[in-house]
Amino acid sequence: MQAASLTDQACPFCGLACDDLTLVADDNGVRAAGPACARATRLFATVGAPVQGQAQAWIDGQPALLEAAILRAQQHLGAARAPLFGGLSTDVTGMRALMDLADQRGAVLDHMNAEGKLRNLRTVQDAGWITTTLSEVRNRSDLVVCFGTDVATRYPRFFERCVCVDDTLFAASPLQREVVFVGAPAEAVAAVMQTDGTRAAVTMTAIDIAVDRLPEAAALLRGLVAGTLPPELVTDLPLAALRTLAERLRAAQYGVIVWVAADMDWPHAELTIQALTGLIGTINQTTRCAGLPLGGSDGDFSADAVMLWQTGYPYRTSLASGTGQYDPVMNATAALLTRNEVDLLLWVSTFDPARSVPDTGAVPLVALTGVGTPVLPGAAVQIQVATPGVDASGYYFRADKVVALPLRAVTDRQLPTVAQLARRFASGLGAV
Ligand code: SF4
């Protein structure tokens, strides 16, 4: 294979979708030559590894010809009366074809990242919010508060690309910025300060708060911003530091509060997010402030966007009745499997081989997985598929959900795409 080098490629391995990568493809696979983060470097090497001479499909854990695996998957789909399409880690193109198949088979749709996404969704449903974009953060913000997250663990180049930058659109010199971490893991924050904290005119500080006190801290910060708390308030939270932060938020020209709902893994986390969106609303009475609820990894915003276009509902929607029935609790993958309410799981995971597949018990599993995913012992059928941005072209919604970036194939390993397989399944099955 002749080596190919492509510049300005978008990366599909986290929600930032950095579109400045140089990728090299040759007989050794796909390699990120720069300026990729460690996560992208690892995943391009894993998901983009050569596959020639290796099995690309399995039936009951045994290597099989692709056509035989497609036929067996079709048989399982045809026999299922209550199928569940889970994972859904693909791009817009793959998701559109899966939606058509789900519509035909009357399936329930649920994404592997739904739990985090729903924490944000419940907040929007209850109270609305004011959010911003990565570009606005880069070009206008003077205060960035990272609440409960170091950001960089899940979005490695966030500070490099959006915060600690020399060039912005509207200022002749680097913007003076302050970054405040509230309740983020100390070691991760120290790593960010050592690398990104030394770039540009940015000051970084941290307020140490245990994870289980973050709901209380968000409520306290909201009260401090609103000025509604009694003066003799008693708390063992770092009140002075939070009071200073509240004052800083009220004085900032463009403050941004960043959170990652996937990290807020505690009961009723949506109430913590509501406290943050509430204080943002208060600040906007006198100056400007916005939220940045980061998501978009594993194609979650791409799948969500397609579902909204086509059904008007987010994930955890059932198409069994011929129309969309959204239920974020009853239609959760784990709940459906536990209650034995589905008789097939079609699992789609193209980006990260480390994402685990739910235990389906006696329910047949048909898995469409990217290169690097181990053979799944319990799968009735497993087919290796192309990954968007590696050997399939497509579109991917970024973490702020305002931009869908084109993903371009950099190699061709003759693997089927999710869209091709979904169309094959649908065409071979006809109406339910
Ligand atoms: S930060 Fe995310 S999108 Fe950017 S190169 Fe790393 S994994 Fe890819």
Short mmCIF file of C-alpha atoms and ligand atoms in Angstrom, two decimals:
data_model
loop_
_atom_site.label_atom_id
_atom_site.label_comp_id
_atom_site.label_asym_id
_atom_site.label_seq_id
_atom_site.Cartn_x
_atom_site.Cartn_y
_atom_site.Cartn_z
CA MET A 1 0.00 0.00 0.00
CA GLN A 2 1.31 3.42 -0.92
CA ALA A 3 1.68 5.66 2.13
CA ALA A 4 -0.83 8.49 2.30
CA SER A 5 -0.59 11.57 4.48
CA LEU A 6 -3.62 13.74 5.05
CA THR A 7 -3.71 17.05 6.89
CA ASP A 8 -6.53 18.91 8.67
CA GLN A 9 -8.33 15.69 9.55
CA ALA A 10 -11.02 15.67 12.23
CA CYS A 11 -10.54 13.27 15.11
CA PRO A 12 -13.56 11.19 16.26
CA PHE A 13 -12.12 10.01 19.58
CA CYS A 14 -13.65 12.60 21.88
CA GLY A 15 -16.25 15.32 21.62
CA LEU A 16 -13.74 18.05 20.77
CA ALA A 17 -13.35 16.60 17.26
CA CYS A 18 -10.06 18.49 16.76
CA ASP A 19 -9.83 19.16 13.03
CA ASP A 20 -6.13 19.89 12.72
CA LEU A 21 -4.66 16.38 12.72
CA THR A 22 -2.17 14.96 10.26
CA LEU A 23 -2.82 11.26 9.68
CA VAL A 24 -0.53 8.84 7.92
CA ALA A 25 -1.83 5.57 6.48
CA ASP A 26 0.46 2.81 5.20
CA ASP A 27 0.96 -0.96 5.51
CA ASN A 28 1.42 -0.55 9.26
CA GLY A 29 -2.02 1.01 9.67
CA VAL A 30 -3.09 4.52 10.53
CA ARG A 31 -0.90 6.82 12.61
CA ALA A 32 -1.60 10.25 14.04
CA ALA A 33 1.49 12.26 13.13
CA GLY A 34 0.38 15.41 14.93
CA PRO A 35 -0.76 17.38 16.77
CA ALA A 36 -2.76 14.59 18.38
CA CYS A 37 -3.15 13.98 22.11
CA ALA A 38 -2.13 10.67 23.71
CA ARG A 39 -5.71 9.36 23.51
CA ALA A 40 -5.97 10.04 19.78
CA THR A 41 -2.51 8.59 19.14
CA ARG A 42 -3.45 5.39 20.96
CA LEU A 43 -6.87 5.01 19.39
CA PHE A 44 -5.78 5.73 15.81
CA ALA A 45 -3.09 3.06 16.24
CA THR A 46 -5.57 0.56 17.73
CA VAL A 47 -8.67 1.16 15.64
CA GLY A 48 -6.61 1.83 12.50
CA ALA A 49 -4.42 -1.31 12.76
CA PRO A 50 -4.04 -3.54 9.67
CA VAL A 51 -6.59 -6.37 9.42
CA GLN A 52 -5.40 -8.28 6.39
CA GLY A 53 -5.39 -12.04 6.93
CA GLN A 54 -7.37 -11.83 10.16
CA ALA A 55 -10.96 -12.90 10.88
CA GLN A 56 -13.43 -10.08 10.45
CA ALA A 57 -16.63 -11.81 11.54
CA TRP A 58 -17.60 -14.40 14.14
CA ILE A 59 -20.63 -16.60 14.75
CA ASP A 60 -20.97 -17.87 18.32
CA GLY A 61 -17.37 -16.83 18.92
CA GLN A 62 -15.96 -18.75 15.95
CA PRO A 63 -14.45 -17.06 12.88
CA ALA A 64 -16.93 -16.94 10.00
CA LEU A 65 -17.21 -15.54 6.50
CA LEU A 66 -18.66 -12.05 6.39
CA GLU A 67 -21.65 -13.11 4.26
CA ALA A 68 -22.48 -15.94 6.66
CA ALA A 69 -22.32 -13.56 9.60
CA ILE A 70 -24.57 -11.04 7.84
CA LEU A 71 -27.07 -13.79 7.09
CA ARG A 72 -27.06 -15.01 10.70
CA ALA A 73 -27.48 -11.46 12.01
CA GLN A 74 -30.40 -11.02 9.63
CA GLN A 75 -31.98 -14.20 10.98
CA HIS A 76 -31.70 -12.95 14.56
CA LEU A 77 -33.14 -9.57 13.62
CA GLY A 78 -35.96 -11.21 11.69
CA ALA A 79 -36.86 -13.46 14.63
CA ALA A 80 -36.77 -10.68 17.22
CA ARG A 81 -40.12 -9.24 18.29
CA ALA A 82 -38.69 -6.71 20.74
CA PRO A 83 -35.19 -5.70 19.59
CA LEU A 84 -32.99 -3.19 21.36
CA PHE A 85 -30.39 -1.17 19.43
CA GLY A 86 -27.73 -0.13 21.96
CA GLY A 87 -24.27 1.38 22.01
CA LEU A 88 -25.00 3.49 18.93
CA SER A 89 -21.40 4.67 18.92
CA THR A 90 -21.22 5.74 15.30
CA ASP A 91 -21.48 8.93 13.26
CA VAL A 92 -24.41 10.69 11.57
CA THR A 93 -24.26 8.48 8.47
CA GLY A 94 -24.27 5.25 10.46
CA MET A 95 -27.00 6.48 12.76
CA ARG A 96 -29.30 7.48 9.91
CA ALA A 97 -29.17 3.96 8.51
CA LEU A 98 -29.66 2.44 11.98
CA MET A 99 -32.72 4.64 12.46
CA ASP A 100 -34.24 3.29 9.26
CA LEU A 101 -33.59 -0.26 10.43
CA ALA A 102 -34.97 0.52 13.91
CA ASP A 103 -38.08 1.99 12.33
CA GLN A 104 -38.54 -1.14 10.24
CA ARG A 105 -38.00 -3.54 13.17
CA GLY A 106 -39.81 -1.50 15.86
CA ALA A 107 -36.69 -1.29 18.02
CA VAL A 108 -35.86 0.63 21.18
CA LEU A 109 -32.84 2.95 20.78
CA ASP A 110 -30.42 3.74 23.61
CA HIS A 111 -26.90 5.17 23.50
CA MET A 112 -24.01 3.94 25.70
CA ASN A 113 -23.62 7.52 27.07
CA ALA A 114 -27.32 8.13 27.69
CA GLU A 115 -27.07 8.30 31.48
CA GLY A 116 -24.85 11.40 31.42
CA LYS A 117 -26.75 13.01 28.57
CA LEU A 118 -30.04 12.64 30.49
CA ARG A 119 -28.67 14.58 33.46
CA ASN A 120 -28.39 17.58 31.16
CA LEU A 121 -31.64 16.87 29.35
CA ARG A 122 -33.67 16.83 32.57
CA THR A 123 -32.22 20.25 33.43
CA VAL A 124 -33.22 21.67 30.05
CA GLN A 125 -36.68 20.14 30.30
CA ASP A 126 -37.27 21.61 33.76
CA ALA A 127 -35.71 25.03 33.58
CA GLY A 128 -33.89 25.74 30.30
CA TRP A 129 -30.33 27.04 30.19
CA ILE A 130 -27.90 29.45 28.56
CA THR A 131 -24.96 27.69 26.92
CA THR A 132 -22.10 28.69 24.66
CA THR A 133 -19.74 27.22 22.09
CA LEU A 134 -16.07 26.26 21.99
CA SER A 135 -15.41 29.22 19.69
CA GLU A 136 -16.99 31.67 22.12
CA VAL A 137 -14.90 30.24 24.97
CA ARG A 138 -11.76 30.69 22.92
CA ASN A 139 -12.49 34.16 21.62
CA ARG A 140 -14.38 35.92 24.40
CA SER A 141 -14.21 34.29 27.84
CA ASP A 142 -12.20 35.91 30.63
CA LEU A 143 -13.16 33.44 33.37
CA VAL A 144 -13.56 29.68 32.94
CA VAL A 145 -14.88 27.69 35.90
CA CYS A 146 -14.48 23.92 35.58
CA PHE A 147 -17.01 22.48 38.00
CA GLY A 148 -16.34 18.93 39.22
CA THR A 149 -13.99 18.18 36.35
CA ASP A 150 -10.44 18.78 35.17
CA VAL A 151 -11.93 18.56 31.61
CA ALA A 152 -8.63 17.34 30.15
CA THR A 153 -9.10 13.71 31.23
CA ARG A 154 -12.06 13.34 28.89
CA TYR A 155 -11.20 16.18 26.46
CA PRO A 156 -7.38 16.20 26.38
CA ARG A 157 -6.83 19.23 24.14
CA PHE A 158 -9.57 21.46 25.57
CA PHE A 159 -7.17 23.94 27.18
CA GLU A 160 -4.71 23.86 24.31
CA ARG A 161 -7.44 24.54 21.73
CA CYS A 162 -9.96 26.68 23.57
CA VAL A 163 -8.46 28.36 26.63
CA CYS A 164 -4.67 28.68 26.73
CA VAL A 165 -4.33 30.27 23.30
CA ASP A 166 -2.33 33.21 22.02
CA ASP A 167 -4.57 34.13 19.10
CA THR A 168 -8.19 35.10 19.37
CA LEU A 169 -10.53 36.73 16.86
CA PHE A 170 -11.23 40.05 18.55
CA ALA A 171 -8.13 40.95 20.55
CA ALA A 172 -4.69 42.02 19.34
CA SER A 173 -2.91 40.37 22.28
CA PRO A 174 -3.60 37.17 24.24
CA LEU A 175 -6.68 37.47 26.48
CA GLN A 176 -6.00 37.61 30.21
CA ARG A 177 -7.91 34.62 31.49
CA GLU A 178 -8.52 32.92 34.77
CA VAL A 179 -9.36 29.25 35.11
CA VAL A 180 -10.81 28.00 38.40
CA PHE A 181 -11.24 24.28 39.07
CA VAL A 182 -13.92 23.51 41.65
CA GLY A 183 -13.90 20.02 43.14
CA ALA A 184 -11.84 18.50 40.32
CA PRO A 185 -9.48 15.56 40.98
CA ALA A 186 -6.30 17.10 42.44
CA GLU A 187 -3.79 15.01 40.48
CA ALA A 188 -5.48 15.68 37.18
CA VAL A 189 -5.66 19.41 37.92
CA ALA A 190 -1.95 19.43 38.81
CA ALA A 191 -1.17 17.80 35.45
CA VAL A 192 -3.21 20.42 33.58
CA MET A 193 -1.45 23.22 35.47
CA GLN A 194 1.95 21.78 34.60
CA THR A 195 1.22 21.56 30.89
CA ASP A 196 -1.54 23.89 29.76
CA GLY A 197 -1.16 26.25 32.72
CA THR A 198 2.19 27.40 31.41
CA ARG A 199 0.76 28.49 28.05
CA ALA A 200 -0.47 32.01 27.20
CA ALA A 201 -1.75 34.58 29.68
CA VAL A 202 -3.81 32.22 31.80
CA THR A 203 -3.96 31.92 35.58
CA MET A 204 -5.12 28.62 37.04
CA THR A 205 -6.32 28.00 40.59
CA ALA A 206 -8.27 25.24 42.30
CA ILE A 207 -10.82 25.01 45.09
CA ASP A 208 -10.61 21.63 46.76
CA ILE A 209 -14.04 20.09 47.41
CA ALA A 210 -14.85 16.38 47.76
CA VAL A 211 -17.02 14.92 45.01
CA ASP A 212 -19.85 14.07 47.41
CA ARG A 213 -20.05 17.74 48.48
CA LEU A 214 -20.35 19.13 44.95
CA PRO A 215 -24.18 19.29 44.97
CA GLU A 216 -24.00 21.38 48.14
CA ALA A 217 -21.18 23.51 46.71
CA ALA A 218 -23.22 24.28 43.57
CA ALA A 219 -26.20 25.36 45.68
CA LEU A 220 -23.96 27.46 47.92
CA LEU A 221 -22.32 29.14 44.95
CA ARG A 222 -25.75 29.88 43.51
CA GLY A 223 -26.80 31.52 46.77
CA LEU A 224 -23.59 33.54 46.99
CA VAL A 225 -24.04 34.80 43.42
CA ALA A 226 -27.67 35.74 44.10
CA GLY A 227 -26.78 37.35 47.44
CA THR A 228 -29.62 35.53 49.17
CA LEU A 229 -27.69 33.71 51.91
CA PRO A 230 -27.77 34.81 55.55
CA PRO A 231 -24.57 36.59 56.69
CA GLU A 232 -24.03 34.19 59.60
CA LEU A 233 -23.94 31.15 57.32
CA VAL A 234 -22.08 28.17 58.82
CA THR A 235 -20.55 25.51 56.56
CA ASP A 236 -17.38 23.45 56.41
CA LEU A 237 -17.13 24.04 52.67
CA PRO A 238 -14.41 26.56 51.68
CA LEU A 239 -16.78 29.52 52.01
CA ALA A 240 -14.21 32.28 51.53
CA ALA A 241 -12.92 30.76 48.28
CA LEU A 242 -16.46 30.23 46.96
CA ARG A 243 -17.42 33.78 47.93
CA THR A 244 -14.42 35.11 45.99
CA LEU A 245 -15.41 32.97 43.02
CA ALA A 246 -18.99 34.29 43.16
CA GLU A 247 -17.66 37.86 43.14
CA ARG A 248 -15.32 37.02 40.28
CA LEU A 249 -18.22 35.53 38.27
CA ARG A 250 -20.29 38.67 38.82
CA ALA A 251 -17.39 40.87 37.74
CA ALA A 252 -16.30 38.86 34.69
CA GLN A 253 -17.17 40.17 31.24
CA TYR A 254 -17.76 36.70 29.87
CA GLY A 255 -17.70 33.91 32.39
CA VAL A 256 -18.14 30.28 31.39
CA ILE A 257 -18.99 27.37 33.66
CA VAL A 258 -17.86 24.03 32.24
CA TRP A 259 -19.19 20.69 33.45
CA VAL A 260 -19.09 17.14 32.15
CA ALA A 261 -22.34 15.36 32.97
CA ALA A 262 -20.66 11.97 32.52
CA ASP A 263 -18.54 12.76 35.60
CA MET A 264 -21.57 13.68 37.73
CA ASP A 265 -22.37 10.13 38.63
CA TRP A 266 -24.51 10.59 41.72
CA PRO A 267 -28.27 10.44 42.37
CA HIS A 268 -30.24 13.42 41.05
CA ALA A 269 -27.16 15.06 39.58
CA GLU A 270 -29.52 17.10 37.42
CA LEU A 271 -30.24 19.20 40.53
CA THR A 272 -26.55 20.13 40.72
CA ILE A 273 -26.62 21.10 37.06
CA GLN A 274 -29.79 23.11 37.73
CA ALA A 275 -27.99 25.02 40.48
CA LEU A 276 -25.24 25.89 37.97
CA THR A 277 -27.69 26.94 35.24
CA GLY A 278 -29.65 28.92 37.83
CA LEU A 279 -26.62 30.93 38.89
CA ILE A 280 -25.76 31.52 35.25
CA GLY A 281 -29.25 32.99 34.80
CA THR A 282 -28.72 35.31 37.78
CA ILE A 283 -25.36 36.55 36.51
CA ASN A 284 -26.85 37.39 33.12
CA GLN A 285 -29.00 40.06 34.74
CA THR A 286 -25.91 42.24 35.07
CA THR A 287 -23.13 40.76 32.88
CA ARG A 288 -22.51 37.76 30.68
CA CYS A 289 -22.08 34.13 31.65
CA ALA A 290 -22.83 30.83 29.92
CA GLY A 291 -22.61 27.11 30.52
CA LEU A 292 -20.53 24.66 28.53
CA PRO A 293 -21.96 21.17 29.15
CA LEU A 294 -19.36 19.06 27.36
CA GLY A 295 -20.43 15.84 25.65
CA GLY A 296 -20.18 14.47 22.12
CA SER A 297 -17.81 11.56 22.76
CA ASP A 298 -18.55 8.11 21.27
CA GLY A 299 -20.82 9.83 18.76
CA ASP A 300 -23.43 10.54 21.45
CA PHE A 301 -24.40 13.97 20.10
CA SER A 302 -24.35 12.64 16.52
CA ALA A 303 -26.78 9.84 17.40
CA ASP A 304 -28.89 12.23 19.44
CA ALA A 305 -29.11 14.76 16.59
CA VAL A 306 -30.28 12.11 14.12
CA MET A 307 -32.89 10.83 16.58
CA LEU A 308 -34.22 14.35 17.12
CA TRP A 309 -34.42 15.05 13.39
CA GLN A 310 -36.20 11.84 12.63
CA THR A 311 -38.42 11.20 15.64
CA GLY A 312 -38.48 14.37 17.73
CA TYR A 313 -37.24 12.32 20.70
CA PRO A 314 -33.81 11.63 22.22
CA TYR A 315 -32.39 8.18 22.98
CA ARG A 316 -34.34 5.77 25.12
CA THR A 317 -37.16 5.97 22.63
CA SER A 318 -39.11 2.93 21.48
CA LEU A 319 -40.39 2.67 17.92
CA ALA A 320 -42.31 -0.55 18.70
CA SER A 321 -45.72 1.02 18.27
CA GLY A 322 -44.85 2.67 14.97
CA THR A 323 -44.41 6.04 16.64
CA GLY A 324 -41.79 7.29 19.11
CA GLN A 325 -42.33 6.55 22.80
CA TYR A 326 -39.69 8.20 24.95
CA ASP A 327 -39.06 6.90 28.45
CA PRO A 328 -35.63 7.61 29.96
CA VAL A 329 -36.15 5.13 32.80
CA MET A 330 -38.09 2.21 31.29
CA ASN A 331 -36.14 2.23 28.01
CA ALA A 332 -32.65 2.11 29.57
CA THR A 333 -30.53 -0.76 28.19
CA ALA A 334 -29.77 -2.29 31.60
CA ALA A 335 -33.40 -2.02 32.73
CA LEU A 336 -34.77 -3.63 29.56
CA LEU A 337 -32.31 -6.52 29.82
CA THR A 338 -32.93 -7.02 33.55
CA ARG A 339 -36.70 -7.13 33.05
CA ASN A 340 -36.40 -9.49 30.05
CA GLU A 341 -38.35 -7.04 27.92
CA VAL A 342 -36.15 -7.38 24.83
CA ASP A 343 -35.26 -10.44 22.80
CA LEU A 344 -32.23 -9.12 20.88
CA LEU A 345 -29.48 -6.58 21.44
CA LEU A 346 -27.90 -5.06 18.34
CA TRP A 347 -24.81 -3.38 19.80
CA VAL A 348 -22.88 -0.78 17.79
CA SER A 349 -19.47 0.45 18.98
CA THR A 350 -17.04 1.78 16.39
CA PHE A 351 -14.76 4.24 18.21
CA ASP A 352 -13.39 2.87 21.47
CA PRO A 353 -12.63 -0.87 21.80
CA ALA A 354 -12.45 -0.48 25.59
CA ARG A 355 -16.16 0.28 25.93
CA SER A 356 -17.77 -2.76 27.51
CA VAL A 357 -20.80 -4.56 26.14
CA PRO A 358 -23.68 -5.17 28.58
CA ASP A 359 -24.26 -8.70 29.81
CA THR A 360 -27.24 -9.86 27.77
CA GLY A 361 -27.74 -13.21 29.52
CA ALA A 362 -29.87 -15.44 27.29
CA VAL A 363 -30.75 -12.58 24.93
CA PRO A 364 -28.88 -12.93 21.60
CA LEU A 365 -26.23 -10.30 20.99
CA VAL A 366 -25.38 -9.07 17.50
CA ALA A 367 -22.37 -6.76 17.76
CA LEU A 368 -20.93 -4.39 15.15
CA THR A 369 -17.56 -3.42 16.56
CA GLY A 370 -14.51 -1.45 15.45
CA VAL A 371 -11.06 -2.94 14.96
CA GLY A 372 -9.31 -3.70 18.25
CA THR A 373 -12.43 -4.93 20.02
CA PRO A 374 -11.78 -8.42 21.38
CA VAL A 375 -13.93 -11.34 20.26
CA LEU A 376 -17.02 -11.19 22.47
CA PRO A 377 -17.53 -14.64 23.99
CA GLY A 378 -21.31 -14.34 24.37
CA ALA A 379 -22.07 -12.78 20.99
CA ALA A 380 -24.30 -14.70 18.59
CA VAL A 381 -22.76 -12.65 15.79
CA GLN A 382 -19.92 -10.15 15.77
CA ILE A 383 -18.87 -8.22 12.69
CA GLN A 384 -15.86 -5.94 12.49
CA VAL A 385 -16.83 -2.60 10.96
CA ALA A 386 -15.10 0.47 9.60
CA THR A 387 -14.62 3.41 11.95
CA PRO A 388 -15.75 6.86 10.79
CA GLY A 389 -12.70 9.10 10.40
CA VAL A 390 -10.40 6.09 9.90
CA ASP A 391 -11.77 4.01 7.04
CA ALA A 392 -15.24 5.49 6.58
CA SER A 393 -16.30 9.03 5.77
CA GLY A 394 -19.15 10.73 7.54
CA TYR A 395 -20.15 13.52 9.93
CA TYR A 396 -19.64 13.97 13.65
CA PHE A 397 -21.29 16.45 16.04
CA ARG A 398 -18.82 18.28 18.25
CA ALA A 399 -19.01 18.74 22.05
CA ASP A 400 -20.94 22.01 21.82
CA LYS A 401 -23.42 20.48 19.36
CA VAL A 402 -23.37 23.46 17.01
CA VAL A 403 -21.01 22.05 14.39
CA ALA A 404 -21.06 18.74 12.53
CA LEU A 405 -17.55 18.14 11.24
CA PRO A 406 -16.79 16.01 8.20
CA LEU A 407 -14.86 12.83 8.95
CA ARG A 408 -12.78 11.54 6.07
CA ALA A 409 -11.58 8.01 5.45
CA VAL A 410 -7.78 7.83 5.40
CA THR A 411 -7.47 4.16 4.49
CA ASP A 412 -9.55 1.38 2.99
CA ARG A 413 -9.41 -1.99 4.75
CA GLN A 414 -12.46 -3.32 2.90
CA LEU A 415 -14.47 -3.40 6.11
CA PRO A 416 -18.22 -2.81 5.91
CA THR A 417 -19.56 0.40 7.40
CA VAL A 418 -22.38 0.46 9.95
CA ALA A 419 -24.59 2.14 7.34
CA GLN A 420 -23.89 -0.56 4.75
CA LEU A 421 -24.69 -3.35 7.20
CA ALA A 422 -27.85 -1.66 8.48
CA ARG A 423 -29.07 -1.27 4.90
CA ARG A 424 -28.20 -4.91 4.12
CA PHE A 425 -30.12 -6.09 7.18
CA ALA A 426 -33.12 -3.93 6.28
CA SER A 427 -33.22 -4.92 2.63
CA GLY A 428 -33.09 -8.61 3.48
CA LEU A 429 -35.89 -8.43 6.03
CA GLY A 430 -38.69 -6.34 4.54
CA ALA A 431 -41.59 -5.08 6.65
CA VAL A 432 -42.18 -6.46 10.15
S1 SF4 B 1 -8.62 16.02 22.24
FE1 SF4 B 1 -10.16 14.54 21.54
S2 SF4 B 1 -10.64 15.13 19.44
FE2 SF4 B 1 -8.73 16.18 20.02
S3 SF4 B 1 -7.08 14.83 19.27
FE3 SF4 B 1 -7.51 14.24 21.42
S4 SF4 B 1 -9.06 12.60 21.32
FE4 SF4 B 1 -9.00 13.62 19.33
#
